[in-house]
């Protein structure tokens, strides 16, 4: 089963790349997920266990890095990798 996680971390900082955002990106990269960066958040796809483990680590590490809010949405992907 494949999942997609979409997430944003706050506070937003327009002048710099905040430490909590860098921590989140590092987590999904190290998890080996397919990453899609958008203007309002980041998406990552992978096998269910891989994604769920990354989400747990992402929550811990971004909070430790100064995030005050993390928005997360997890979706089950269809067999072709697109949304159901």
Tab-separated table of N, CA, C and O in Angstrom:
chain	number	residue	atom	x	y	z
A	1	UNK	N	0.842	-1.165	0.000
A	1	UNK	CA	0.000	0.000	0.000
A	1	UNK	C	0.894	1.236	0.000
A	1	UNK	O	1.863	1.317	0.741
A	2	UNK	N	0.554	2.196	-0.852
A	2	UNK	CA	1.318	3.451	-0.940
A	2	UNK	C	0.515	4.582	-0.322
A	2	UNK	O	-0.703	4.637	-0.455
A	3	UNK	N	1.241	5.464	0.335
A	3	UNK	CA	0.640	6.624	0.966
A	3	UNK	C	1.324	7.893	0.501
A	3	UNK	O	2.481	7.861	0.071
A	4	UNK	N	0.595	8.986	0.621
A	4	UNK	CA	1.182	10.303	0.420
A	4	UNK	C	0.970	11.083	1.706
A	4	UNK	O	-0.111	11.053	2.282
A	5	UNK	N	2.001	11.758	2.151
A	5	UNK	CA	1.887	12.686	3.268
A	5	UNK	C	2.143	14.083	2.733
A	5	UNK	O	3.034	14.291	1.913
A	6	UNK	N	1.298	15.008	3.141
A	6	UNK	CA	1.498	16.416	2.818
A	6	UNK	C	1.641	17.144	4.147
A	6	UNK	O	0.878	16.881	5.079
A	7	UNK	N	2.612	18.046	4.242
A	7	UNK	CA	2.842	18.711	5.515
A	7	UNK	C	3.362	20.128	5.329
A	7	UNK	O	3.956	20.456	4.312
A	8	UNK	N	3.103	20.932	6.338
A	8	UNK	CA	3.692	22.259	6.461
A	8	UNK	C	4.147	22.425	7.908
A	8	UNK	O	3.569	21.847	8.819
A	9	UNK	N	5.189	23.200	8.085
A	9	UNK	CA	5.664	23.515	9.427
A	9	UNK	C	5.622	25.025	9.593
A	9	UNK	O	5.805	25.774	8.634
A	10	UNK	N	5.357	25.451	10.797
A	10	UNK	CA	5.291	26.874	11.109
A	10	UNK	C	6.140	27.151	12.332
A	10	UNK	O	6.370	26.250	13.124
A	11	UNK	N	6.609	28.365	12.530
A	11	UNK	CA	6.188	29.588	11.855
A	11	UNK	C	6.849	29.743	10.493
A	11	UNK	O	7.944	29.258	10.265
A	12	UNK	N	6.114	30.408	9.589
A	12	UNK	CA	6.654	30.705	8.272
A	12	UNK	C	7.688	31.811	8.399
A	12	UNK	O	7.493	32.768	9.141
A	13	UNK	N	8.766	31.667	7.683
A	13	UNK	CA	9.793	32.700	7.650
A	13	UNK	C	10.135	32.956	6.191
A	13	UNK	O	10.571	32.050	5.491
A	14	UNK	N	9.911	34.162	5.738
A	14	UNK	CA	10.114	34.479	4.327
A	14	UNK	C	11.556	34.808	3.986
A	14	UNK	O	11.976	34.651	2.849
A	15	UNK	N	12.330	35.279	4.954
A	15	UNK	CA	13.696	35.705	4.677
A	15	UNK	C	14.721	34.585	4.773
A	15	UNK	O	15.829	34.706	4.250
A	16	UNK	N	14.383	33.518	5.468
A	16	UNK	CA	15.326	32.415	5.676
A	16	UNK	C	14.614	31.083	5.522
A	16	UNK	O	13.382	31.014	5.471
A	17	UNK	N	15.397	30.026	5.439
A	17	UNK	CA	14.859	28.671	5.441
A	17	UNK	C	14.971	28.191	6.882
A	17	UNK	O	16.072	27.902	7.353
A	18	UNK	N	13.844	28.176	7.629
A	18	UNK	CA	13.921	27.891	9.054
A	18	UNK	C	14.451	26.493	9.369
A	18	UNK	O	14.303	25.562	8.576
A	19	UNK	N	15.040	26.379	10.536
A	19	UNK	CA	15.622	25.114	10.965
A	19	UNK	C	14.584	23.990	10.983
A	19	UNK	O	14.883	22.860	10.608
A	20	UNK	N	13.357	24.300	11.387
A	20	UNK	CA	12.326	23.255	11.434
A	20	UNK	C	11.956	22.770	10.033
A	20	UNK	O	11.680	21.591	9.835
A	21	UNK	N	11.982	23.645	9.041
A	21	UNK	CA	11.708	23.233	7.663
A	21	UNK	C	12.843	22.369	7.126
A	21	UNK	O	12.612	21.375	6.427
A	22	UNK	N	14.066	22.749	7.450
A	22	UNK	CA	15.217	21.941	7.031
A	22	UNK	C	15.173	20.566	7.678
A	22	UNK	O	15.478	19.555	7.028
A	23	UNK	N	14.760	20.491	8.938
A	23	UNK	CA	14.652	19.204	9.630
A	23	UNK	C	13.606	18.321	8.961
A	23	UNK	O	13.820	17.114	8.762
A	24	UNK	N	12.472	18.909	8.588
A	24	UNK	CA	11.416	18.146	7.919
A	24	UNK	C	11.899	17.597	6.583
A	24	UNK	O	11.683	16.424	6.255
A	25	UNK	N	12.551	18.431	5.811
A	25	UNK	CA	13.046	17.995	4.501
A	25	UNK	C	14.084	16.889	4.660
A	25	UNK	O	14.088	15.914	3.894
A	26	UNK	N	14.949	16.998	5.649
A	26	UNK	CA	15.960	15.968	5.891
A	26	UNK	C	15.299	14.627	6.213
A	26	UNK	O	15.725	13.587	5.719
A	27	UNK	N	14.262	14.655	7.024
A	27	UNK	CA	13.566	13.419	7.402
A	27	UNK	C	13.005	12.706	6.170
A	27	UNK	O	13.218	11.507	5.992
A	28	UNK	N	12.280	13.424	5.311
A	28	UNK	CA	11.667	12.755	4.160
A	28	UNK	C	12.723	12.317	3.144
A	28	UNK	O	12.572	11.279	2.501
A	29	UNK	N	13.795	13.081	3.011
A	29	UNK	CA	14.883	12.671	2.119
A	29	UNK	C	15.542	11.392	2.634
A	29	UNK	O	15.764	10.455	1.878
A	30	UNK	N	15.859	11.365	3.927
A	30	UNK	CA	16.520	10.193	4.499
A	30	UNK	C	15.615	8.965	4.520
A	30	UNK	O	16.099	7.837	4.515
A	31	UNK	N	14.293	9.176	4.519
A	31	UNK	CA	13.351	8.056	4.488
A	31	UNK	C	13.255	7.443	3.096
A	31	UNK	O	12.650	6.389	2.923
A	32	UNK	N	13.829	8.118	2.099
A	32	UNK	CA	13.787	7.596	0.740
A	32	UNK	C	12.453	7.812	0.046
A	32	UNK	O	12.129	7.110	-0.904
A	33	UNK	N	11.684	8.789	0.510
A	33	UNK	CA	10.383	9.073	-0.089
A	33	UNK	C	10.548	9.917	-1.345
A	33	UNK	O	11.528	10.641	-1.491
A	34	UNK	N	9.570	9.824	-2.246
A	34	UNK	CA	9.516	10.691	-3.425
A	34	UNK	C	8.946	12.025	-2.962
A	34	UNK	O	7.795	12.086	-2.523
A	35	UNK	N	9.728	13.088	-3.041
A	35	UNK	CA	9.361	14.380	-2.460
A	35	UNK	C	8.921	15.354	-3.545
A	35	UNK	O	9.561	15.471	-4.593
A	36	UNK	N	7.834	16.075	-3.255
A	36	UNK	CA	7.308	17.115	-4.134
A	36	UNK	C	7.166	18.384	-3.303
A	36	UNK	O	6.355	18.427	-2.383
A	37	UNK	N	7.944	19.411	-3.606
A	37	UNK	CA	7.885	20.666	-2.856
A	37	UNK	C	6.957	21.618	-3.588
A	37	UNK	O	7.108	21.856	-4.781
A	38	UNK	N	5.982	22.148	-2.856
A	38	UNK	CA	5.036	23.100	-3.424
A	38	UNK	C	5.131	24.436	-2.716
A	38	UNK	O	5.870	24.582	-1.744
A	39	UNK	N	4.371	25.412	-3.173
A	39	UNK	CA	4.454	26.748	-2.590
A	39	UNK	C	3.896	26.842	-1.172
A	39	UNK	O	4.267	27.734	-0.417
A	40	UNK	N	3.009	25.940	-0.797
A	40	UNK	CA	2.375	26.025	0.521
A	40	UNK	C	2.627	24.801	1.380
A	40	UNK	O	2.057	24.659	2.457
A	41	UNK	N	3.446	23.887	0.915
A	41	UNK	CA	3.728	22.691	1.694
A	41	UNK	C	4.559	21.720	0.885
A	41	UNK	O	4.924	21.974	-0.258
A	42	UNK	N	4.835	20.597	1.509
A	42	UNK	CA	5.649	19.564	0.890
A	42	UNK	C	4.864	18.266	0.892
A	42	UNK	O	4.168	17.957	1.858
A	43	UNK	N	4.974	17.509	-0.184
A	43	UNK	CA	4.354	16.194	-0.273
A	43	UNK	C	5.431	15.149	-0.443
A	43	UNK	O	6.506	15.424	-0.990
A	44	UNK	N	5.163	13.951	0.061
A	44	UNK	CA	6.107	12.851	-0.075
A	44	UNK	C	5.317	11.554	-0.198
A	44	UNK	O	4.319	11.369	0.495
A	45	UNK	N	5.770	10.680	-1.088
A	45	UNK	CA	5.092	9.411	-1.327
A	45	UNK	C	6.020	8.248	-1.055
A	45	UNK	O	7.232	8.347	-1.251
A	46	UNK	N	5.416	7.134	-0.637
A	46	UNK	CA	6.187	5.924	-0.425
A	46	UNK	C	5.298	4.813	0.093
A	46	UNK	O	4.078	4.963	0.192
A	47	UNK	N	5.922	3.707	0.429
A	47	UNK	CA	5.194	2.584	1.007
A	47	UNK	C	4.681	2.976	2.389
A	47	UNK	O	5.294	3.801	3.077
A	48	UNK	N	3.573	2.395	2.806
A	48	UNK	CA	2.887	2.798	4.035
A	48	UNK	C	3.816	2.821	5.247
A	48	UNK	O	3.867	3.825	5.970
A	49	UNK	N	4.538	1.762	5.499
A	49	UNK	CA	5.404	1.709	6.677
A	49	UNK	C	6.492	2.769	6.618
A	49	UNK	O	6.839	3.380	7.631
A	50	UNK	N	7.010	2.992	5.427
A	50	UNK	CA	8.056	3.994	5.203
A	50	UNK	C	7.511	5.402	5.507
A	50	UNK	O	8.154	6.191	6.186
A	51	UNK	N	6.319	5.702	5.006
A	51	UNK	CA	5.705	7.016	5.221
A	51	UNK	C	5.342	7.214	6.692
A	51	UNK	O	5.628	8.256	7.278
A	52	UNK	N	4.722	6.212	7.308
A	52	UNK	CA	4.295	6.351	8.701
A	52	UNK	C	5.484	6.527	9.639
A	52	UNK	O	5.432	7.333	10.580
A	53	UNK	N	6.561	5.815	9.389
A	53	UNK	CA	7.767	5.987	10.199
A	53	UNK	C	8.338	7.386	10.009
A	53	UNK	O	8.783	8.030	10.964
A	54	UNK	N	8.321	7.880	8.774
A	54	UNK	CA	8.837	9.223	8.500
A	54	UNK	C	7.984	10.292	9.174
A	54	UNK	O	8.516	11.271	9.698
A	55	UNK	N	6.663	10.111	9.191
A	55	UNK	CA	5.779	11.090	9.832
A	55	UNK	C	6.081	11.176	11.327
A	55	UNK	O	6.186	12.270	11.888
A	56	UNK	N	6.254	10.051	11.969
A	56	UNK	CA	6.576	10.040	13.394
A	56	UNK	C	7.881	10.789	13.655
A	56	UNK	O	7.964	11.648	14.545
A	57	UNK	N	8.879	10.500	12.870
A	57	UNK	CA	10.179	11.167	13.032
A	57	UNK	C	10.075	12.649	12.695
A	57	UNK	O	10.647	13.496	13.376
A	58	UNK	N	9.325	12.979	11.636
A	58	UNK	CA	9.140	14.371	11.220
A	58	UNK	C	8.513	15.189	12.340
A	58	UNK	O	8.967	16.302	12.641
A	59	UNK	N	7.492	14.656	12.991
A	59	UNK	CA	6.838	15.385	14.079
A	59	UNK	C	7.819	15.666	15.211
A	59	UNK	O	7.906	16.793	15.709
A	60	UNK	N	8.557	14.660	15.620
A	60	UNK	CA	9.507	14.835	16.720
A	60	UNK	C	10.618	15.824	16.371
A	60	UNK	O	10.936	16.725	17.146
A	61	UNK	N	11.215	15.635	15.204
A	61	UNK	CA	12.393	16.437	14.857
A	61	UNK	C	12.058	17.885	14.516
A	61	UNK	O	12.838	18.777	14.811
A	62	UNK	N	10.904	18.128	13.899
A	62	UNK	CA	10.557	19.517	13.590
A	62	UNK	C	10.161	20.281	14.849
A	62	UNK	O	10.490	21.455	14.992
A	63	UNK	N	9.482	19.618	15.774
A	63	UNK	CA	9.178	20.276	17.050
A	63	UNK	C	10.460	20.593	17.809
A	63	UNK	O	10.617	21.679	18.358
A	64	UNK	N	11.389	19.646	17.831
A	64	UNK	CA	12.677	19.874	18.484
A	64	UNK	C	13.455	21.016	17.824
A	64	UNK	O	14.253	21.682	18.479
A	65	UNK	N	13.206	21.238	16.524
A	65	UNK	CA	13.921	22.277	15.774
A	65	UNK	C	13.203	23.625	15.801
A	65	UNK	O	13.598	24.548	15.103
A	66	UNK	N	12.120	23.733	16.588
A	66	UNK	CA	11.481	25.029	16.750
A	66	UNK	C	10.130	25.223	16.101
A	66	UNK	O	9.571	26.321	16.161
A	67	UNK	N	9.560	24.196	15.471
A	67	UNK	CA	8.227	24.353	14.887
A	67	UNK	C	7.210	24.576	16.003
A	67	UNK	O	7.295	23.967	17.072
A	68	UNK	N	6.264	25.474	15.745
A	68	UNK	CA	5.193	25.723	16.700
A	68	UNK	C	3.881	25.104	16.246
A	68	UNK	O	2.941	24.997	17.025
A	69	UNK	N	3.825	24.721	14.981
A	69	UNK	CA	2.644	24.047	14.427
A	69	UNK	C	3.095	23.205	13.248
A	69	UNK	O	3.922	23.636	12.443
A	70	UNK	N	2.538	22.009	13.150
A	70	UNK	CA	2.802	21.124	12.019
A	70	UNK	C	1.455	20.628	11.527
A	70	UNK	O	0.698	20.037	12.290
A	71	UNK	N	1.158	20.881	10.275
A	71	UNK	CA	-0.077	20.387	9.666
A	71	UNK	C	0.278	19.188	8.810
A	71	UNK	O	1.194	19.265	7.973
A	72	UNK	N	-0.441	18.079	9.008
A	72	UNK	CA	-0.137	16.833	8.301
A	72	UNK	C	-1.422	16.251	7.741
A	72	UNK	O	-2.441	16.191	8.436
A	73	UNK	N	-1.347	15.799	6.506
A	73	UNK	CA	-2.456	15.074	5.881
A	73	UNK	C	-1.872	13.836	5.223
A	73	UNK	O	-0.887	13.924	4.482
A	74	UNK	N	-2.457	12.675	5.496
A	74	UNK	CA	-1.998	11.419	4.919
A	74	UNK	C	-3.116	10.868	4.046
A	74	UNK	O	-4.262	10.781	4.484
A	75	UNK	N	-2.764	10.476	2.812
A	75	UNK	CA	-3.745	9.947	1.868
A	75	UNK	C	-3.292	8.601	1.335
A	75	UNK	O	-2.095	8.401	1.061
A	76	UNK	N	-4.240	7.718	1.168
A	76	UNK	CA	-4.002	6.426	0.537
A	76	UNK	C	-3.962	6.660	-0.976
A	76	UNK	O	-4.866	7.312	-1.531
A	77	UNK	N	-2.937	6.154	-1.631
A	77	UNK	CA	-2.813	6.323	-3.077
A	77	UNK	C	-3.391	5.104	-3.791
A	77	UNK	O	-3.334	3.987	-3.282
A	78	UNK	N	-3.894	5.340	-5.006
A	78	UNK	CA	-4.366	4.236	-5.826
A	78	UNK	C	-3.194	3.412	-6.334
A	78	UNK	O	-2.029	3.749	-6.133
A	79	UNK	N	-3.478	2.343	-7.012
A	79	UNK	CA	-2.438	1.422	-7.472
A	79	UNK	C	-1.475	2.061	-8.452
A	79	UNK	O	-0.318	1.662	-8.549
A	80	UNK	N	-1.887	3.082	-9.180
A	80	UNK	CA	-1.022	3.741	-10.157
A	80	UNK	C	-0.185	4.849	-9.531
A	80	UNK	O	0.539	5.532	-10.194
A	81	UNK	N	-0.346	5.101	-8.216
A	81	UNK	CA	0.407	6.148	-7.559
A	81	UNK	C	-0.326	7.462	-7.479
A	81	UNK	O	0.137	8.390	-6.862
A	82	UNK	N	-1.506	7.563	-8.088
A	82	UNK	CA	-2.309	8.775	-7.987
A	82	UNK	C	-3.297	8.647	-6.866
A	82	UNK	O	-3.473	7.593	-6.279
A	83	UNK	N	-3.989	9.727	-6.559
A	83	UNK	CA	-4.976	9.659	-5.492
A	83	UNK	C	-6.153	8.807	-5.934
A	83	UNK	O	-6.439	8.698	-7.128
A	84	UNK	N	-6.850	8.186	-4.979
A	84	UNK	CA	-7.983	7.304	-5.323
A	84	UNK	C	-9.093	8.021	-6.036
A	84	UNK	O	-9.259	9.178	-5.965
